[in-house]
Coordinates of C-alpha atoms in Angstrom, one line a residue:
M24 CA 77.3 -31.3 -61.7
G25 CA 75.4 -27.7 -61.9
Q26 CA 76.4 -24.4 -63.3
R27 CA 80.2 -25.2 -65.6
F28 CA 82.3 -23.1 -65.1
A29 CA 85.5 -21.5 -67.1
N30 CA 87.9 -22.1 -63.8
A31 CA 87.6 -23.9 -60.9
A32 CA 87.6 -19.5 -59.6
D33 CA 85.7 -18.0 -62.0
A34 CA 81.5 -18.1 -59.5
T35 CA 80.7 -16.7 -63.1
P36 CA 79.6 -19.4 -65.9
A37 CA 80.8 -19.3 -68.7
I38 CA 77.8 -21.2 -70.2
P39 CA 75.2 -21.8 -68.3
D40 CA 74.3 -25.1 -68.0
R41 CA 70.6 -26.3 -66.3
S42 CA 71.6 -29.4 -66.1
G43 CA 71.7 -31.0 -62.0
T44 CA 68.5 -29.1 -61.4
N45 CA 65.4 -30.8 -59.7
F46 CA 62.9 -30.4 -63.0
F47 CA 60.4 -30.4 -59.9
N48 CA 61.4 -28.7 -57.0
D49 CA 62.6 -26.3 -60.4
D50 CA 58.7 -26.1 -61.4
A51 CA 56.7 -23.9 -59.0
E52 CA 54.0 -23.7 -60.2
L53 CA 53.6 -27.5 -61.4
Q54 CA 53.8 -28.0 -57.5
S55 CA 51.1 -25.5 -57.5
L56 CA 48.5 -26.8 -59.9
L57 CA 49.2 -31.0 -58.2
K58 CA 47.9 -29.9 -55.2
L59 CA 44.7 -28.4 -57.0
Y60 CA 44.0 -31.5 -59.0
L61 CA 45.4 -34.3 -56.7
P62 CA 43.4 -35.8 -53.1
E63 CA 45.4 -34.1 -50.7
P64 CA 46.2 -37.4 -49.3
L65 CA 47.7 -39.2 -52.8
H66 CA 49.0 -35.8 -53.4
A67 CA 51.2 -36.0 -49.9
H68 CA 52.0 -39.5 -50.1
L69 CA 53.3 -39.6 -54.3
L70 CA 55.4 -35.9 -53.6
P71 CA 58.5 -38.2 -52.8
H72 CA 59.0 -39.8 -56.1
F73 CA 58.1 -36.2 -57.3
K74 CA 60.9 -34.8 -56.1
R75 CA 62.6 -38.1 -57.2
L76 CA 61.9 -38.4 -60.9
G77 CA 62.4 -34.7 -60.9
A78 CA 65.8 -35.6 -60.1
L79 CA 66.6 -37.4 -62.2
A80 CA 64.8 -35.7 -65.0
G81 CA 67.6 -33.1 -64.6
G82 CA 70.3 -35.1 -64.5
P83 CA 70.9 -38.9 -64.7
L84 CA 67.5 -39.6 -67.3
D85 CA 68.9 -36.9 -69.2
E86 CA 72.1 -37.6 -70.0
L87 CA 70.9 -41.7 -70.6
A88 CA 68.2 -40.0 -72.9
N89 CA 71.3 -38.0 -74.9
T90 CA 73.7 -41.7 -74.7
A91 CA 70.2 -43.1 -76.2
D92 CA 69.5 -40.3 -78.5
H93 CA 73.2 -40.8 -80.0
N94 CA 73.8 -44.7 -80.0
A95 CA 70.1 -45.9 -82.1
P96 CA 68.9 -49.4 -81.9
T97 CA 70.2 -52.0 -84.6
L98 CA 68.5 -54.5 -86.0
E99 CA 69.5 -58.3 -86.4
H100 CA 68.8 -61.1 -88.4
R101 CA 70.7 -64.0 -87.8
S102 CA 72.3 -65.3 -84.6
R103 CA 75.3 -66.1 -84.7
T104 CA 75.5 -69.8 -84.8
G105 CA 72.7 -68.9 -88.3
E106 CA 69.4 -69.3 -87.2
D107 CA 66.8 -66.8 -88.6
A108 CA 66.3 -65.2 -85.0
Q109 CA 66.1 -61.4 -85.3
R110 CA 66.1 -58.9 -82.6
I111 CA 66.2 -55.9 -81.9
V112 CA 69.8 -54.4 -79.5
K113 CA 69.3 -51.6 -77.3
H114 CA 72.0 -49.2 -76.1
P115 CA 72.3 -50.1 -72.8
A116 CA 71.2 -47.0 -71.4
Y117 CA 67.8 -47.1 -73.6
V118 CA 67.5 -50.0 -71.3
E119 CA 67.8 -48.8 -67.9
M120 CA 65.0 -45.8 -69.2
E121 CA 62.9 -48.6 -69.8
R122 CA 63.6 -50.7 -66.6
L123 CA 62.8 -46.9 -64.5
A124 CA 59.8 -45.9 -66.1
F125 CA 58.9 -49.1 -66.5
S126 CA 59.8 -51.0 -63.2
E127 CA 60.4 -48.2 -60.9
F128 CA 58.0 -45.7 -62.1
G129 CA 55.4 -47.9 -62.9
L130 CA 53.8 -45.4 -65.9
A131 CA 52.4 -48.0 -68.0
A132 CA 50.6 -50.2 -64.9
M133 CA 49.5 -47.7 -62.6
S134 CA 45.9 -46.9 -65.0
H135 CA 45.2 -50.6 -64.8
R136 CA 46.4 -52.1 -61.7
A137 CA 46.8 -50.7 -58.1
G138 CA 49.9 -51.2 -55.4
V139 CA 52.2 -48.5 -57.5
F140 CA 54.1 -47.5 -55.3
D141 CA 52.3 -48.7 -52.3
W142 CA 49.3 -46.9 -53.5
P143 CA 46.4 -49.7 -52.5
Q144 CA 43.9 -48.6 -56.0
T145 CA 44.7 -47.2 -59.3
L146 CA 46.3 -43.9 -59.9
P147 CA 43.8 -41.6 -61.1
A148 CA 45.1 -40.0 -65.0
A149 CA 46.2 -36.2 -63.4
A150 CA 49.0 -38.3 -60.7
K151 CA 50.3 -40.7 -63.7
Y152 CA 50.7 -37.5 -66.8
A153 CA 51.8 -34.8 -64.4
L154 CA 55.1 -38.3 -63.9
T155 CA 54.7 -38.1 -67.5
F156 CA 55.7 -34.8 -68.4
L157 CA 58.2 -34.4 -66.1
F158 CA 59.6 -37.7 -67.1
V159 CA 59.5 -36.6 -70.9
Q160 CA 61.2 -33.1 -70.2
A161 CA 64.2 -35.5 -70.1
E162 CA 63.3 -38.6 -72.4
F163 CA 60.7 -38.7 -75.5
G164 CA 61.3 -41.5 -77.5
L165 CA 61.0 -44.3 -74.9
C166 CA 57.5 -42.4 -74.1
C167 CA 55.7 -44.2 -77.0
P168 CA 56.1 -47.3 -75.6
L169 CA 55.0 -46.4 -72.2
S170 CA 52.0 -45.1 -74.4
M171 CA 50.8 -47.7 -75.9
T172 CA 51.0 -49.9 -73.4
D173 CA 49.0 -48.5 -71.6
S174 CA 46.4 -47.8 -74.4
L175 CA 46.8 -51.8 -75.0
A176 CA 45.9 -52.0 -71.2
R177 CA 42.5 -50.0 -71.8
T178 CA 41.8 -51.5 -75.0
L179 CA 42.1 -55.1 -74.3
R180 CA 40.5 -55.1 -70.8
K181 CA 37.2 -53.0 -72.8
F182 CA 37.1 -54.8 -75.5
G183 CA 39.0 -58.2 -75.0
E184 CA 37.0 -62.0 -74.3
P185 CA 37.4 -62.7 -70.7
D186 CA 40.3 -65.5 -71.5
L187 CA 42.3 -62.9 -73.9
V188 CA 42.8 -60.9 -70.9
A189 CA 43.0 -63.2 -68.3
R190 CA 45.9 -64.6 -70.8
Y191 CA 48.1 -60.8 -72.0
L192 CA 46.8 -58.6 -69.5
P193 CA 49.4 -59.3 -66.5
A194 CA 51.9 -59.1 -68.5
L195 CA 50.8 -55.9 -69.8
I196 CA 50.7 -54.6 -66.4
S197 CA 53.7 -55.8 -64.8
Q198 CA 56.2 -53.4 -63.0
D199 CA 58.6 -57.2 -63.0
V200 CA 61.2 -56.5 -66.7
E201 CA 61.5 -60.1 -66.4
T202 CA 58.0 -60.8 -67.1
L203 CA 56.7 -57.6 -68.7
A204 CA 55.6 -57.1 -72.6
Q205 CA 54.9 -54.4 -74.3
G206 CA 52.8 -52.8 -76.3
A207 CA 52.7 -51.6 -79.4
M208 CA 50.2 -50.6 -82.3
F209 CA 50.6 -51.1 -86.7
M210 CA 48.4 -49.5 -87.8
T211 CA 50.5 -47.7 -91.1
E212 CA 50.1 -49.1 -94.5
Q213 CA 51.9 -47.9 -97.5
G214 CA 48.8 -47.1 -98.8
A215 CA 46.7 -46.8 -95.6
G216 CA 47.9 -44.2 -93.2
S217 CA 45.0 -41.7 -91.5
D218 CA 42.3 -43.2 -93.9
V219 CA 42.0 -46.6 -92.5
A220 CA 39.1 -47.2 -94.9
A221 CA 42.2 -48.1 -98.0
T222 CA 43.5 -51.0 -94.8
A223 CA 45.1 -54.1 -97.0
T224 CA 46.2 -56.2 -94.6
L225 CA 44.3 -59.7 -94.5
A226 CA 42.9 -61.5 -91.6
H227 CA 42.0 -65.6 -92.5
R228 CA 40.2 -67.5 -89.2
E229 CA 42.3 -70.6 -88.6
G230 CA 39.9 -72.1 -85.2
D231 CA 39.4 -69.5 -82.6
A232 CA 42.4 -67.7 -84.1
W233 CA 42.7 -65.3 -86.7
R234 CA 46.3 -65.7 -89.9
L235 CA 46.9 -62.0 -90.6
T236 CA 48.6 -61.1 -93.7
G237 CA 50.4 -58.0 -95.1
D238 CA 52.6 -55.2 -94.7
K239 CA 53.3 -52.1 -92.2
W240 CA 54.7 -49.6 -92.7
F241 CA 54.8 -48.0 -89.9
C242 CA 55.2 -50.1 -86.4
S243 CA 57.3 -48.4 -83.6
N244 CA 58.7 -50.6 -80.9
P245 CA 58.2 -53.4 -83.5
D246 CA 59.6 -56.0 -81.4
A247 CA 56.4 -55.2 -79.3
E248 CA 55.4 -58.4 -76.7
L249 CA 51.8 -57.8 -78.8
A250 CA 50.5 -55.2 -80.9
M251 CA 46.9 -54.3 -81.5
V252 CA 46.7 -54.4 -85.0
L253 CA 43.9 -53.6 -88.2
A254 CA 42.9 -56.3 -90.5
R255 CA 40.3 -56.9 -93.0
T256 CA 38.5 -59.8 -92.4
G257 CA 38.1 -62.0 -95.8
E258 CA 34.0 -61.8 -96.1
A259 CA 34.1 -58.4 -94.8
A260 CA 32.3 -55.7 -96.1
A261 CA 34.5 -53.4 -98.1
G262 CA 35.5 -49.9 -97.1
I263 CA 36.2 -49.4 -93.0
R264 CA 32.9 -51.4 -92.0
G265 CA 35.5 -54.1 -93.4
V266 CA 38.2 -53.4 -90.8
S267 CA 38.9 -55.9 -87.5
L268 CA 41.0 -55.2 -84.5
F269 CA 43.3 -57.8 -83.7
L270 CA 45.6 -58.7 -81.0
L271 CA 48.7 -59.9 -82.2
P272 CA 51.6 -62.1 -79.9
R273 CA 55.2 -61.5 -80.5
H274 CA 56.0 -65.5 -79.8
R275 CA 53.1 -68.0 -79.8
P276 CA 51.7 -70.2 -77.3
D277 CA 54.6 -73.1 -77.3
G278 CA 57.2 -70.3 -77.2
S279 CA 58.0 -69.8 -81.0
L280 CA 58.4 -67.2 -83.2
N281 CA 55.1 -65.8 -84.8
A282 CA 55.1 -65.8 -88.2
Y283 CA 56.0 -61.7 -88.6
R284 CA 59.4 -60.7 -89.5
I285 CA 61.0 -57.1 -88.8
V286 CA 61.5 -56.0 -93.0
R287 CA 64.6 -53.2 -91.5
L288 CA 64.4 -50.1 -89.4
K289 CA 63.5 -46.5 -89.8
D290 CA 66.0 -44.0 -90.5
K291 CA 63.8 -41.8 -88.3
M292 CA 64.6 -37.5 -87.7
G293 CA 63.5 -37.4 -84.2
T294 CA 62.7 -40.6 -81.3
R295 CA 66.2 -41.9 -82.0
S296 CA 66.2 -44.0 -78.9
M297 CA 63.8 -45.9 -79.8
A298 CA 62.8 -48.1 -83.2
S299 CA 60.2 -48.1 -85.6
G300 CA 60.2 -50.5 -88.5
E301 CA 58.4 -51.4 -90.8
I302 CA 56.5 -55.3 -90.3
R303 CA 56.2 -58.4 -92.9
L304 CA 52.7 -60.6 -91.8
D305 CA 53.2 -64.2 -93.2
G306 CA 50.6 -65.7 -92.1
A307 CA 51.2 -64.4 -88.4
L308 CA 48.7 -66.0 -85.5
A309 CA 46.5 -63.2 -83.8
Y310 CA 43.2 -63.2 -82.4
L311 CA 40.4 -61.3 -82.3
V312 CA 39.8 -58.0 -80.3
G313 CA 35.8 -57.4 -79.7
E314 CA 33.2 -57.3 -82.8
E315 CA 33.7 -58.3 -86.5
G316 CA 34.3 -55.5 -88.8
R317 CA 34.0 -52.9 -86.0
G318 CA 37.9 -52.5 -86.0
F319 CA 38.1 -48.9 -86.6
V320 CA 35.6 -47.8 -83.7
Q321 CA 37.6 -50.5 -81.0
M322 CA 40.9 -49.1 -82.6
A323 CA 39.7 -45.0 -82.0
D324 CA 40.1 -45.8 -77.9
M325 CA 43.4 -46.7 -78.2
V326 CA 43.7 -44.1 -81.1
N327 CA 42.6 -41.6 -78.1
N328 CA 44.6 -42.6 -75.4
S329 CA 48.0 -42.3 -77.7
R330 CA 46.8 -38.9 -78.6
L331 CA 46.6 -38.1 -75.3
S332 CA 50.0 -39.3 -74.6
N333 CA 51.3 -37.3 -77.2
G334 CA 49.4 -33.5 -75.8
V335 CA 51.0 -35.0 -72.6
R336 CA 54.4 -35.4 -74.4
A337 CA 54.3 -31.6 -76.5
A338 CA 53.4 -30.2 -72.7
G339 CA 56.3 -31.7 -71.3
L340 CA 59.3 -31.1 -74.6
M341 CA 57.7 -27.1 -74.1
R342 CA 58.3 -26.8 -70.5
R343 CA 61.7 -28.6 -71.2
A344 CA 63.0 -25.8 -73.7
V345 CA 61.1 -23.2 -71.7
G346 CA 62.8 -24.3 -68.2
E347 CA 66.0 -24.3 -70.3
A348 CA 65.1 -20.2 -71.8
F349 CA 64.1 -19.1 -68.3
F350 CA 67.8 -20.2 -67.0
I351 CA 69.5 -19.2 -69.4
A352 CA 67.8 -15.6 -69.7
R353 CA 68.2 -15.5 -65.9
H354 CA 72.0 -16.6 -65.7
R355 CA 73.4 -15.2 -69.1
E356 CA 74.7 -11.6 -69.1
A357 CA 75.2 -9.7 -71.9
F358 CA 76.1 -5.8 -72.8
G359 CA 76.5 -5.7 -69.1
R360 CA 72.7 -6.9 -68.4
K361 CA 71.8 -9.8 -68.0
L362 CA 69.8 -11.5 -70.4
I363 CA 66.0 -11.5 -68.9
D364 CA 66.0 -7.4 -67.9
M365 CA 65.7 -6.8 -71.7
P366 CA 62.6 -5.8 -73.0
L367 CA 63.2 -8.2 -75.6
M368 CA 64.0 -10.4 -74.2
R369 CA 61.3 -10.9 -71.4
R370 CA 59.0 -10.7 -74.7
Q371 CA 60.1 -13.6 -76.2
L372 CA 60.1 -16.2 -73.5
V373 CA 56.4 -14.8 -72.7
K374 CA 55.8 -16.0 -75.8
L375 CA 57.2 -19.6 -75.1
L376 CA 56.3 -19.4 -71.8
L377 CA 52.7 -18.8 -72.7
P378 CA 52.0 -22.6 -75.0
S379 CA 53.6 -24.1 -72.4
E380 CA 50.7 -22.9 -70.0
Q381 CA 48.4 -23.6 -71.9
A382 CA 49.6 -26.8 -72.7
R383 CA 50.0 -27.7 -69.0
T384 CA 46.8 -26.8 -68.2
M385 CA 45.0 -28.4 -71.0
M386 CA 47.3 -32.1 -70.0
F387 CA 45.4 -31.9 -66.5
Q388 CA 41.6 -30.7 -67.4
T389 CA 41.6 -33.6 -69.7
A390 CA 43.0 -36.0 -67.1
E391 CA 40.6 -35.1 -64.6
A392 CA 37.4 -35.5 -67.2
L393 CA 38.9 -39.0 -67.8
R394 CA 38.8 -39.8 -64.6
R395 CA 35.4 -39.5 -64.3
A396 CA 34.6 -41.0 -67.6
D397 CA 36.2 -43.2 -66.2
A398 CA 34.0 -43.7 -63.5
G399 CA 30.8 -44.0 -65.6
D400 CA 30.4 -39.4 -65.9
A401 CA 28.7 -39.5 -69.3
K402 CA 28.6 -35.9 -69.4
A403 CA 32.5 -36.2 -68.5
Y404 CA 32.7 -38.7 -71.9
Q405 CA 31.7 -36.3 -74.2
L406 CA 33.5 -33.3 -72.8
V407 CA 37.6 -35.9 -73.4
R408 CA 36.2 -36.2 -77.3
I409 CA 36.1 -33.6 -77.5
L410 CA 39.5 -32.6 -75.1
T411 CA 41.4 -35.4 -76.4
P412 CA 41.7 -34.3 -80.0
L413 CA 42.3 -30.6 -78.9
I414 CA 45.6 -31.3 -76.9
K415 CA 46.9 -33.4 -79.6
F416 CA 46.1 -30.6 -82.3
R417 CA 47.3 -27.6 -81.0
A418 CA 49.5 -28.5 -78.5
C419 CA 51.7 -30.3 -80.5
R420 CA 51.6 -28.2 -82.7
D421 CA 52.7 -25.5 -80.6
A422 CA 55.2 -27.4 -79.7
R423 CA 57.2 -27.3 -82.9
K424 CA 57.5 -23.4 -82.2
V425 CA 58.4 -23.3 -78.7
T426 CA 61.7 -25.7 -79.3
G427 CA 62.3 -24.3 -81.7
D428 CA 62.5 -20.6 -80.1
A429 CA 64.2 -21.7 -77.0
M430 CA 67.1 -23.2 -79.2
E431 CA 67.5 -19.5 -79.9
V432 CA 68.1 -18.8 -77.3
R433 CA 70.4 -20.3 -76.4
G434 CA 72.4 -18.8 -79.2
G435 CA 74.9 -20.8 -81.0
C436 CA 75.2 -23.9 -78.0
G437 CA 71.9 -24.4 -79.2
Y438 CA 72.8 -25.9 -82.2
I439 CA 75.2 -28.2 -80.9
E440 CA 74.1 -32.1 -80.4
E441 CA 76.0 -31.8 -76.9
W442 CA 73.5 -30.1 -75.7
S443 CA 69.3 -30.5 -75.0
D444 CA 68.4 -28.5 -78.3
P445 CA 68.3 -30.8 -80.5
R446 CA 66.7 -33.5 -79.4
L447 CA 63.6 -31.7 -78.4
V448 CA 63.5 -30.0 -81.6
R449 CA 63.7 -33.0 -84.2
D450 CA 61.4 -33.9 -81.2
A451 CA 58.7 -31.9 -81.1
H452 CA 57.9 -32.9 -85.2
L453 CA 56.4 -35.9 -84.0
G454 CA 53.1 -35.0 -82.3
S455 CA 51.2 -33.2 -85.6
I456 CA 52.4 -36.2 -87.5
W457 CA 51.6 -39.3 -85.6
E458 CA 48.2 -40.8 -84.3
G459 CA 47.0 -38.0 -87.1
T460 CA 47.6 -35.4 -88.6
S461 CA 46.9 -31.9 -88.3
N462 CA 44.2 -31.3 -90.3
I463 CA 42.5 -35.0 -89.3
V464 CA 42.5 -34.2 -85.9
A465 CA 41.1 -31.1 -86.0
L466 CA 38.0 -32.4 -88.6
D467 CA 37.9 -35.1 -85.2
V468 CA 37.1 -32.1 -83.0
M469 CA 34.4 -31.7 -85.1
R470 CA 33.1 -35.2 -85.8
A471 CA 33.0 -34.8 -81.5
I472 CA 30.6 -31.8 -81.4
R473 CA 28.6 -33.5 -85.0
R474 CA 28.2 -36.7 -82.8
E475 CA 29.1 -36.0 -79.3
D476 CA 27.2 -32.8 -78.6
S477 CA 31.2 -32.5 -77.3
L478 CA 30.6 -28.3 -78.3
T479 CA 27.2 -28.3 -75.5
A480 CA 29.7 -30.2 -72.8
L481 CA 32.6 -28.2 -73.0
V482 CA 30.1 -24.7 -73.0
A483 CA 28.9 -26.1 -70.1
Y484 CA 31.6 -27.4 -68.3
L485 CA 33.1 -23.6 -68.8
E486 CA 30.1 -21.4 -68.0
G487 CA 30.8 -23.8 -64.6
L488 CA 34.7 -22.8 -64.3
L489 CA 34.0 -18.9 -65.1
S490 CA 30.7 -20.1 -62.4
E491 CA 33.3 -21.2 -59.5
A492 CA 36.3 -18.1 -60.4
K493 CA 36.5 -15.1 -58.7
L494 CA 37.2 -12.8 -61.4
D495 CA 36.4 -9.0 -61.7
Q496 CA 33.1 -8.2 -63.8
G497 CA 35.6 -6.9 -66.6
L498 CA 37.4 -9.7 -67.3
R499 CA 34.2 -12.1 -66.5
G500 CA 32.2 -9.8 -69.1
R501 CA 35.1 -10.6 -71.6
F502 CA 35.0 -14.7 -71.2
A503 CA 31.6 -14.6 -71.7
A504 CA 31.4 -12.5 -75.1
M505 CA 34.2 -15.0 -76.6
L506 CA 32.4 -17.9 -75.8
V507 CA 29.1 -17.3 -77.7
R508 CA 31.8 -15.9 -80.8
V509 CA 33.6 -19.1 -80.1
T510 CA 30.5 -21.6 -79.7
A511 CA 29.4 -19.3 -83.3
L512 CA 32.9 -20.4 -85.2
A513 CA 32.5 -23.9 -84.1
N514 CA 29.3 -24.7 -85.8
V515 CA 29.7 -22.5 -88.6
A516 CA 32.7 -25.1 -89.1
V517 CA 30.5 -28.3 -88.4
G518 CA 27.7 -27.8 -90.8
D519 CA 27.6 -27.7 -94.3
G520 CA 30.5 -25.9 -96.4
G521 CA 31.8 -25.2 -93.3
E522 CA 35.4 -28.2 -93.3
A523 CA 37.9 -25.5 -94.3
L524 CA 37.7 -24.0 -90.4
A525 CA 38.0 -27.0 -88.7
R526 CA 41.7 -25.8 -87.9
R527 CA 40.9 -22.2 -87.1
A528 CA 37.0 -23.7 -85.0
A529 CA 39.4 -25.9 -83.0
S530 CA 42.5 -23.4 -81.7
A531 CA 40.1 -20.9 -81.0
L532 CA 38.1 -23.8 -78.7
Y533 CA 41.5 -24.6 -77.5
H534 CA 42.2 -20.7 -76.3
L535 CA 39.5 -20.4 -74.9
T536 CA 39.1 -23.7 -72.5
T537 CA 42.9 -22.7 -71.7
S538 CA 42.6 -18.7 -71.2
V539 CA 39.4 -20.1 -68.6
A540 CA 40.9 -23.6 -67.2
M541 CA 43.5 -21.1 -65.7
A542 CA 41.9 -18.7 -64.5
W543 CA 39.4 -21.2 -62.7
E544 CA 43.8 -22.7 -61.3
A545 CA 44.3 -18.9 -61.1
S546 CA 41.3 -17.8 -58.7
Q547 CA 41.6 -21.1 -56.6
T548 CA 45.6 -20.9 -56.0
G549 CA 45.7 -17.4 -56.0
S550 CA 48.2 -17.2 -58.6
L551 CA 48.5 -13.5 -60.1
A552 CA 50.7 -14.4 -62.2
R553 CA 49.1 -17.4 -63.7
M554 CA 45.8 -14.7 -64.0
R555 CA 47.7 -12.8 -66.5
L556 CA 48.2 -15.4 -68.3
A557 CA 45.3 -16.2 -69.0
G558 CA 44.2 -12.6 -69.9
L559 CA 47.4 -13.1 -72.5
V560 CA 45.8 -15.6 -74.0
L561 CA 42.4 -13.7 -74.4
Q562 CA 44.5 -10.6 -75.6
H563 CA 47.1 -11.9 -78.1
R564 CA 45.7 -15.6 -79.1
L565 CA 41.3 -14.7 -79.3
S566 CA 41.2 -11.1 -79.9
P567 CA 42.1 -8.9 -82.7
N568 CA 45.8 -7.8 -82.5
D569 CA 47.1 -4.2 -84.3
P570 CA 50.5 -5.5 -86.3
L571 CA 51.1 -1.3 -86.4
T572 CA 50.0 -0.6 -83.7
A573 CA 52.5 1.2 -81.1
D574 CA 51.0 -0.3 -78.4
L575 CA 53.2 -0.7 -74.5
D576 CA 49.7 -1.5 -72.0
D577 CA 50.7 -5.2 -71.7
A578 CA 54.6 -4.4 -70.0
D579 CA 52.3 -5.1 -66.0
D580 CA 51.4 -7.9 -68.1
L581 CA 55.7 -9.0 -68.8
A582 CA 56.6 -7.2 -65.0
A583 CA 54.1 -9.6 -62.9
L584 CA 55.5 -12.7 -64.9
F585 CA 59.7 -12.4 -64.0
G586 CA 60.7 -11.8 -60.7
T587 CA 58.7 -12.9 -58.3
A588 CA 57.1 -14.2 -60.7
A589 CA 53.8 -16.0 -59.5
Q590 CA 52.9 -13.9 -56.1
T591 CA 50.2 -15.7 -54.4
K592 CA 47.3 -14.8 -52.0
S593 CA 50.1 -15.3 -49.7
G594 CA 52.4 -12.6 -51.0
A595 CA 55.3 -15.4 -51.2
G596 CA 56.8 -15.3 -54.6
T597 CA 57.1 -18.6 -56.9
S598 CA 58.7 -19.0 -60.4
V599 CA 55.7 -19.7 -63.3
A600 CA 59.1 -20.9 -64.8

């Protein structure tokens, strides 16, 4: 693979083609950040696996993803002998990606059991999400079943009865494709999307189990062996207090199919490789998870984990789009110059790069907070509770624009389905819809502030990062002043009558958090480019800008991000893109 040339003797590619690139080796900033966020022994142990996944993502995995995207799964209702035996037929390319993700790399298992990559403990969230960040640069659709399997295992362990956990958890965290049970989450109904209180599916007790009846309107990975389902228990109160959480197996204990069927598969705009469908529950056997009537609280744990995964996937999509755009700009010539040498193209590339790097930083920051929260740190829990909806809200929206604008850099070829750009654009639109639309998630940021005092925890955390960062007094003062202003806006948004400001406040909190964190990262790694990016967030995302001002003062900022972009303490040049 590699660059494709007009003819064998031509050393200049007619159309720059990045295929065959190792996405890990090509990403110096990721290599630098991993050293910061992973303990040194673990970093050294995982480095070969990052390199292998980077090579797969830049070549074979990307080819599998493209094939699966063009060969969507199909639903068969009966066997050839006339039995009612539904099954979803997946293309072999998708099945091979399942093997790589679930088995070889253990992406759904590594948070729940030791031994993945022969590491003696479970792996921290930073490692899992960094690997997912690489994987999703090639394949987005499969990352939904990965996330749901991982999240279902987490929720089952947290709320399930011990015998239920013992019965079903081992298959959820298996790396053996023959014994693996994938997970899913069936919440959405025609009249109950984000409004969980409108759930109409009913649950009736039958001995130690329950029977579920009703329709679920949007179910991704609908043939998963296990699914978490929200249903209303017959005697429970109306509204959200009457909704309970259930574990729904695809097969009954005797091996027969459970009493629900897939009505049809969805014809989706994106994530075409992975099946989504409509489910009709007809007295399906299920098991109560947690306390009856508190299903929303328990499901929220799974949803929040999925929201974080959505943010990570958005970061990965943006990174792929930015990598493609920079590759094209560095290798394509027009009017006698490389595209990257043209001032307008440089500015366009920085507009792609900035939100991509913000999302990457937010991914690592949230992963580290999650690690500490899972270890029992109450302050870290408050932090996770606000960082998770922040990355879901802003990164997923940014991915839609970044992937679209990166398509433009490739030009006409970017509109052709042979290339990755259309797939990235289609998939990017998912993040700001699933697991809560933008409005819902912005309001959840406000809910975290109101109920968990998460703003206090976030402000204290950012002040701690600033105290550790090596900053000049001017930049430190700008951060301090902005912290006061953003906090004031958030407090107005959570007050009476402030709901209309929720989106603006959430964006401001996200931009401030990523700017401070990037400045901290830069001071730890010595990356001048990352410090420039932190300043650009302050300047262009948080400060007033007059669109009619002929201001070229940021030319130095732009220059620092190209050529030998991320200059380190040693003076070595590494590319931020």
